[in-house]
Short mmCIF file of C-alpha atoms and ligand atoms in Angstrom, two decimals:
data_model
loop_
_atom_site.label_atom_id
_atom_site.label_comp_id
_atom_site.label_asym_id
_atom_site.label_seq_id
_atom_site.Cartn_x
_atom_site.Cartn_y
_atom_site.Cartn_z
CA LEU A 1 279.17 14.45 141.39
CA ALA A 2 276.35 12.73 143.47
CA GLU A 3 278.33 13.89 146.60
CA ASN A 4 278.23 17.54 145.34
CA PRO A 5 276.96 19.53 148.39
CA LEU A 6 276.02 22.17 145.90
CA LEU A 7 273.12 19.78 144.98
CA THR A 8 272.36 18.09 148.15
CA ASP A 9 272.84 20.92 150.76
CA SER A 10 269.46 22.48 151.21
CA ARG A 11 270.81 25.71 152.18
CA TYR A 12 272.62 26.03 148.83
CA ARG A 13 269.64 24.71 146.95
CA ALA A 14 267.57 27.32 148.53
CA LEU A 15 269.71 29.95 146.80
CA ALA A 16 269.96 28.27 143.60
CA GLY A 17 267.01 29.68 141.43
CA SER A 18 266.55 28.55 137.81
CA GLN A 19 270.13 28.24 136.32
CA PHE A 20 271.40 30.15 139.14
CA SER A 21 274.42 27.87 139.14
CA MET A 22 277.04 27.03 136.76
CA LEU A 23 279.10 23.92 136.07
CA THR A 24 282.78 24.23 134.80
CA PRO A 25 284.26 20.73 133.46
CA GLU A 26 287.66 20.53 134.94
CA ASN A 27 289.26 18.46 132.27
CA ALA A 28 286.66 16.61 129.96
CA PHE A 29 286.49 19.45 127.37
CA LYS A 30 290.27 19.84 126.85
CA PRO A 31 291.67 18.88 123.43
CA GLN A 32 293.72 15.72 124.84
CA PHE A 33 290.39 14.28 125.89
CA LEU A 34 287.91 15.38 123.48
CA HIS A 35 290.18 15.05 120.28
CA PRO A 36 292.80 12.43 121.02
CA ARG A 37 293.66 11.70 117.18
CA ARG A 38 293.17 13.97 114.23
CA GLY A 39 289.62 13.89 113.26
CA VAL A 40 288.67 11.38 116.08
CA TYR A 41 286.59 13.18 118.75
CA ASP A 42 285.21 11.33 121.93
CA PHE A 43 282.57 13.56 123.56
CA ARG A 44 281.30 11.06 126.09
CA ASP A 45 282.62 12.43 129.24
CA ALA A 46 281.82 15.95 128.12
CA ASP A 47 278.22 14.96 127.11
CA LEU A 48 277.77 13.46 130.42
CA LEU A 49 278.77 16.58 132.18
CA VAL A 50 276.35 18.54 129.82
CA ARG A 51 273.37 16.18 130.75
CA PHE A 52 274.09 16.28 134.41
CA ALA A 53 274.10 20.17 134.26
CA ARG A 54 270.77 20.22 132.52
CA ALA A 55 269.21 17.65 134.83
CA ASN A 56 270.27 19.84 137.72
CA ASP A 57 269.28 23.21 136.19
CA MET A 58 272.88 24.39 135.85
CA LYS A 59 274.53 26.32 133.14
CA VAL A 60 277.75 25.08 131.53
CA HIS A 61 280.80 27.27 131.34
CA ALA A 62 282.81 25.14 128.71
CA HIS A 63 286.71 25.02 129.32
CA THR A 64 288.74 25.28 127.02
CA LEU A 65 289.00 25.47 123.11
CA VAL A 66 292.58 26.87 122.65
CA TRP A 67 295.48 26.49 125.11
CA HIS A 68 299.25 25.56 124.99
CA GLU A 69 298.60 22.82 127.61
CA ALA A 70 296.48 19.55 127.50
CA LEU A 71 296.92 18.94 123.77
CA PRO A 72 297.12 15.52 122.29
CA ASN A 73 300.66 14.80 120.81
CA TRP A 74 299.34 14.96 117.24
CA MET A 75 298.41 18.58 117.61
CA ARG A 76 302.01 19.64 118.58
CA GLU A 77 303.67 17.67 115.66
CA ASN A 78 302.92 19.61 112.66
CA ASP A 79 304.69 22.98 112.27
CA ASP A 80 303.60 24.00 108.97
CA PRO A 81 301.82 27.46 110.12
CA GLU A 82 298.86 27.03 107.71
CA GLU A 83 298.29 23.45 108.74
CA VAL A 84 298.26 24.52 112.51
CA ARG A 85 295.79 27.37 111.94
CA ARG A 86 293.63 24.59 109.91
CA THR A 87 293.86 22.55 112.88
CA MET A 88 292.79 24.95 115.29
CA LEU A 89 289.96 26.29 113.28
CA ARG A 90 288.74 22.76 112.45
CA HIS A 91 288.69 21.90 116.27
CA ILE A 92 286.80 24.91 117.33
CA ALA A 93 284.30 24.46 114.65
CA THR A 94 283.64 20.84 115.65
CA VAL A 95 283.89 21.15 119.06
CA ALA A 96 281.93 24.52 119.72
CA GLY A 97 279.55 23.19 116.92
CA HIS A 98 278.91 20.02 118.81
CA PHE A 99 277.98 21.96 122.02
CA LYS A 100 275.97 24.64 120.13
CA GLY A 101 273.02 25.72 122.35
CA LYS A 102 274.12 23.32 125.11
CA VAL A 103 276.68 25.40 126.80
CA ALA A 104 276.13 28.99 127.78
CA GLU A 105 279.86 30.04 127.63
CA TRP A 106 283.24 29.17 126.18
CA ASP A 107 286.82 29.77 127.37
CA VAL A 108 288.27 30.41 123.84
CA VAL A 109 291.63 31.08 124.75
CA ASN A 110 293.26 30.13 127.81
CA GLU A 111 296.32 31.50 129.48
CA PRO A 112 297.82 33.52 126.44
CA MET A 113 299.95 35.62 128.67
CA SER A 114 303.83 34.79 128.95
CA ASP A 115 305.53 33.72 132.14
CA ASP A 116 308.81 34.88 130.75
CA GLU A 117 309.71 38.38 131.63
CA LYS A 118 311.25 39.29 128.45
CA SER A 119 308.07 38.70 126.45
CA TYR A 120 307.02 42.06 127.90
CA THR A 121 309.82 43.89 126.47
CA ASN A 122 310.82 42.26 123.11
CA GLY A 123 307.96 43.15 121.12
CA ASN A 124 305.66 40.06 121.98
CA LEU A 125 303.50 42.56 123.85
CA GLY A 126 303.43 39.90 126.89
CA LEU A 127 301.98 37.05 124.89
CA ARG A 128 303.29 33.47 125.59
CA SER A 129 305.19 32.70 122.44
CA GLU A 130 307.43 29.66 122.10
CA GLN A 131 305.38 27.31 124.41
CA SER A 132 302.25 27.97 122.27
CA PRO A 133 302.07 26.05 118.72
CA TRP A 134 299.26 28.64 118.04
CA TYR A 135 301.27 31.76 118.60
CA GLU A 136 304.15 30.23 116.85
CA ALA A 137 302.03 29.79 113.71
CA MET A 138 299.92 32.73 113.73
CA GLY A 139 301.43 35.35 116.13
CA GLU A 140 298.85 37.27 118.00
CA ASP A 141 296.35 36.74 115.25
CA TYR A 142 295.62 33.26 116.47
CA ILE A 143 293.43 34.81 119.34
CA ASP A 144 291.34 36.89 116.84
CA GLU A 145 290.82 33.66 114.42
CA ALA A 146 289.90 31.59 117.49
CA PHE A 147 287.02 33.79 118.86
CA ARG A 148 285.68 34.44 115.38
CA ALA A 149 285.71 30.56 114.88
CA ALA A 150 283.97 30.14 117.98
CA HIS A 151 281.46 32.91 117.21
CA ARG A 152 280.65 31.27 113.84
CA ALA A 153 280.14 28.00 115.56
CA ASP A 154 277.87 29.08 118.43
CA PRO A 155 276.75 32.68 117.78
CA LYS A 156 274.67 32.69 121.15
CA ALA A 157 277.58 31.34 123.39
CA GLN A 158 279.42 34.05 125.65
CA LEU A 159 283.09 33.91 124.88
CA PHE A 160 285.78 34.51 127.38
CA LEU A 161 289.60 34.79 127.55
CA ASN A 162 290.75 33.17 130.59
CA GLU A 163 294.06 33.84 132.59
CA TYR A 164 295.92 33.62 135.79
CA GLY A 165 297.98 36.03 137.87
CA VAL A 166 296.16 39.11 136.56
CA GLU A 167 294.36 39.83 139.82
CA GLU A 168 296.99 42.16 140.98
CA GLU A 169 298.58 45.25 139.44
CA GLY A 170 301.66 44.87 137.30
CA GLU A 171 302.80 44.53 133.68
CA ARG A 172 300.94 41.19 133.31
CA TRP A 173 297.72 42.86 133.93
CA ASP A 174 298.73 45.72 131.79
CA ALA A 175 299.51 43.65 128.89
CA LEU A 176 296.32 41.60 129.14
CA TYR A 177 294.29 44.82 129.32
CA ASP A 178 296.09 46.36 126.21
CA LEU A 179 295.38 43.05 124.54
CA ILE A 180 291.68 43.09 125.20
CA LYS A 181 291.60 46.70 123.98
CA ARG A 182 293.26 45.70 120.61
CA LEU A 183 290.89 42.73 120.32
CA LYS A 184 287.95 45.15 120.77
CA GLU A 185 289.35 47.56 118.33
CA ARG A 186 289.69 44.86 115.72
CA GLY A 187 285.90 43.77 116.26
CA VAL A 188 286.82 40.51 117.64
CA PRO A 189 283.72 38.84 119.19
CA ILE A 190 285.04 38.54 122.78
CA ASP A 191 282.50 38.97 125.70
CA GLY A 192 284.57 38.58 128.81
CA VAL A 193 287.74 37.81 130.99
CA GLY A 194 288.12 35.06 133.26
CA PHE A 195 290.35 35.80 136.32
CA GLN A 196 291.43 32.20 137.47
CA ASN A 197 292.42 33.46 141.19
CA HIS A 198 294.56 30.32 141.95
CA GLU A 199 296.45 31.38 145.01
CA TYR A 200 298.85 28.63 145.57
CA THR A 201 301.21 30.31 148.04
CA PRO A 202 300.87 32.90 150.75
CA GLY A 203 302.45 35.32 148.30
CA ASP A 204 299.69 34.94 145.84
CA ARG A 205 296.94 36.56 148.22
CA THR A 206 295.55 39.57 146.39
CA ALA A 207 293.42 42.53 147.23
CA PRO A 208 289.68 42.42 146.44
CA GLU A 209 289.82 46.31 145.70
CA THR A 210 292.49 45.85 142.99
CA PHE A 211 290.33 43.01 141.44
CA ARG A 212 287.50 45.35 141.42
CA SER A 213 289.43 48.03 139.55
CA HIS A 214 290.37 45.57 136.84
CA VAL A 215 286.87 44.58 136.65
CA GLN A 216 285.56 48.16 136.34
CA ASP A 217 288.39 48.77 133.67
CA LEU A 218 287.04 45.86 131.65
CA ALA A 219 283.48 47.43 132.19
CA GLU A 220 284.52 50.53 130.25
CA LEU A 221 285.72 48.33 127.33
CA GLY A 222 282.06 46.67 127.42
CA ILE A 223 283.52 43.44 128.76
CA GLN A 224 282.17 40.99 131.34
CA ALA A 225 284.39 39.38 134.18
CA ARG A 226 284.22 36.38 136.13
CA VAL A 227 286.23 34.63 138.71
CA SER A 228 286.79 31.53 136.99
CA GLU A 229 289.10 28.96 139.09
CA MET A 230 289.67 29.99 142.59
CA ASP A 231 291.49 28.03 145.20
CA VAL A 232 293.38 28.96 148.20
CA PRO A 233 295.66 26.04 149.41
CA ILE A 234 296.93 27.06 152.83
CA GLY A 235 300.07 25.53 154.54
CA GLU A 236 299.87 23.07 157.25
CA ASP A 237 301.37 25.55 159.77
CA GLU A 238 299.81 28.73 158.26
CA LYS A 239 298.63 30.71 161.26
CA ASP A 240 294.76 31.37 160.67
CA GLY A 241 295.06 29.68 157.23
CA ARG A 242 291.34 28.73 157.13
CA GLN A 243 290.48 32.31 157.97
CA THR A 244 292.82 33.62 155.41
CA GLN A 245 291.20 31.21 152.97
CA ALA A 246 287.62 32.33 153.78
CA ASP A 247 288.58 35.89 153.45
CA GLU A 248 290.16 35.70 150.13
CA MET A 249 287.22 33.74 148.76
CA ALA A 250 284.57 35.94 150.17
CA GLY A 251 286.41 39.07 149.26
CA LYS A 252 286.39 38.07 145.68
CA LEU A 253 282.90 36.77 145.58
CA ARG A 254 281.65 39.97 147.22
CA VAL A 255 283.46 42.18 144.44
CA CYS A 256 281.88 40.09 141.96
CA LEU A 257 278.35 40.32 143.35
CA GLU A 258 278.79 44.28 143.48
CA GLU A 259 280.17 44.48 140.10
CA PRO A 260 277.28 44.65 137.34
CA ASN A 261 279.64 43.28 134.61
CA CYS A 262 280.91 40.21 137.01
CA THR A 263 278.85 37.40 135.75
CA SER A 264 279.89 34.30 137.84
CA PHE A 265 282.14 32.92 140.61
CA SER A 266 283.61 29.52 140.50
CA THR A 267 285.99 27.66 142.54
CA TRP A 268 288.24 25.03 141.06
CA GLY A 269 286.63 21.82 142.41
CA PHE A 270 284.64 22.05 145.63
CA THR A 271 286.20 19.44 148.02
CA ASP A 272 289.71 18.80 148.83
CA ARG A 273 288.90 15.18 148.38
CA TYR A 274 289.18 15.65 144.53
CA GLY A 275 291.11 18.87 144.58
CA SER A 276 293.66 19.60 141.65
CA THR A 277 296.27 21.00 144.38
CA ALA A 278 296.86 17.72 146.05
CA ASP A 279 300.58 16.59 146.03
CA THR A 280 300.34 13.51 143.79
CA LYS A 281 304.13 13.06 143.50
CA ILE A 282 304.16 11.27 146.86
CA TYR A 283 302.52 8.11 147.94
CA PRO A 284 299.93 8.22 149.34
CA PRO A 285 299.22 11.55 147.67
CA ARG A 286 298.69 14.37 150.16
CA THR A 287 295.45 16.19 149.80
CA ALA A 288 295.61 20.00 150.09
CA ASP A 289 293.59 22.33 151.93
CA SER A 290 292.28 24.72 149.22
CA LEU A 291 288.41 24.58 148.70
CA PRO A 292 285.40 25.31 150.52
CA TRP A 293 284.69 21.54 151.51
CA ASP A 294 287.12 19.43 153.18
CA THR A 295 288.13 15.73 152.17
CA ASP A 296 285.06 14.52 153.95
CA LEU A 297 282.74 16.86 152.33
CA ARG A 298 282.30 19.03 155.65
CA PRO A 299 281.92 22.65 154.85
CA LYS A 300 284.85 24.83 156.11
CA ARG A 301 284.74 28.51 157.18
CA ALA A 302 285.19 29.49 153.42
CA TYR A 303 281.81 27.91 152.78
CA GLU A 304 280.02 29.77 155.62
CA ARG A 305 281.84 33.03 154.34
CA LEU A 306 280.81 32.48 150.78
CA LEU A 307 277.07 31.82 151.77
CA GLU A 308 277.11 35.03 153.92
CA ALA A 309 278.43 36.97 150.98
CA LEU A 310 275.51 35.39 148.63
CA ARG A 311 273.04 36.33 151.16
CA ALA A 312 274.23 39.93 151.58
CA ALA A 313 274.18 40.32 147.84
CA PRO A 314 272.97 43.51 146.44
C1 XIL B 1 294.15 21.39 135.63
C2 XIL B 1 293.38 20.37 136.26
O1 XIL B 1 292.67 20.82 137.66
C3 XIL B 1 294.10 19.04 136.62
O2 XIL B 1 293.30 18.08 136.92
C4 XIL B 1 294.94 18.79 135.23
O3 XIL B 1 295.79 17.68 135.58
C5 XIL B 1 295.64 19.98 134.71
O4 XIL B 1 294.72 20.94 134.65
N1 XIL B 1 294.43 26.57 134.82
C6 XIL B 1 293.46 25.88 134.21
C7 XIL B 1 292.90 24.59 134.33
O5 XIL B 1 293.07 26.71 133.23
O6 XIL B 1 292.59 23.93 133.12
C8 XIL B 1 293.93 23.86 135.01
O7 XIL B 1 293.34 22.58 135.53
C9 XIL B 1 294.42 24.39 136.29
C10 XIL B 1 295.20 25.81 136.05
#
C-alpha cells in the first residue's frame, strides 16, 4: 500500500480533496477471512485497511457481506433453512456492527444474478440458485433480509448490490433491473447498484452510452450507481490494446462523472504487479496487463486518460 501512486503521486493528490477517494478492500472483508469458524471473527486485516483509509482521508467501500463465493467451509455445511438464515443474519449483524460508522458503504449482496441461462426462464427470475446457499435456503427473500439486517446494523451506511456483466443490454440487465424494482416496491433499504465492469476478453468491451442508460434507469428508481471493479486485461498481441484499455476506462469514468446518481469509480486493484487477473496457474505466474499502472508502478495510457476525464469533470 505504501507504493500506491494514488497516495504518492502529487498530480493525483492535488485532485484528492477531503474524502474524495475511496478504498475498496479486495479480500479482507470476505467471510472466509473475517469469519473462519462459526462465531470466530478475525478483523485484523480489515481493521488495518480501515485505519489506513482514515489516515489518508479516504472513505471505505466495504466488500462484501453476502456472496456465494469466499465462504468458509462451515458456512456451506448446514442446509437447514432456518439455521442458514440465522447464520447470514448473525454474520451481517456482527460484521456490519463492527464497522458501524467506520465504513461509508457496503456491498450487501454480491453477484446475485445467475450464469445459467435457464434461470432466466424457469421462474427463478434470473437469480443464481443452486450455487448459492442463501438462495437455496430463503429464495429471493435472502436479498431483502440481508439489506434489512445491514441497515439495522449500520443505519448510516449506503447499501449496494454489486453485479458483473450488466453493463450491456440483455436479459441479465433486464432481470437485475426488475429485481431492483421489486426490492424498492417492498421497501427494502437498498441505495445503489455496483457495476463491476470486468472486461476479461476483447468480447467484453462495452459501450459507455449503454452503461449511461442503465445508470439513468436506476436514477428513475431513486437508486445510485457506481463502477465498482473495473479492469481491462488486454492480450499480448491485441492491436492498440493499451489504447482500448484507456478508452474503456475513461469512457466509463466520464459517464459516471456526468450522471448525478453515479457516486464513485473504482478499478479492481491499481497496478498489474498485484492484479487479480494474473495467470497464477503457471510458474512463474504471468502478470496481466489490466490496470492503470504497470508492474513497475509506471502509469499507462489509461492513467493519463482517467486523469483527463477527472480534469474535464462537469
Ligand atoms: C477476487 C479477488 O480479486 C481475488 O484476489 C480472489 O482470489 C477472488 O476474488 N468479483 C468480485 C470480487 O466481486 O470479490 C472478486 O475478487 C473478483 C470478481
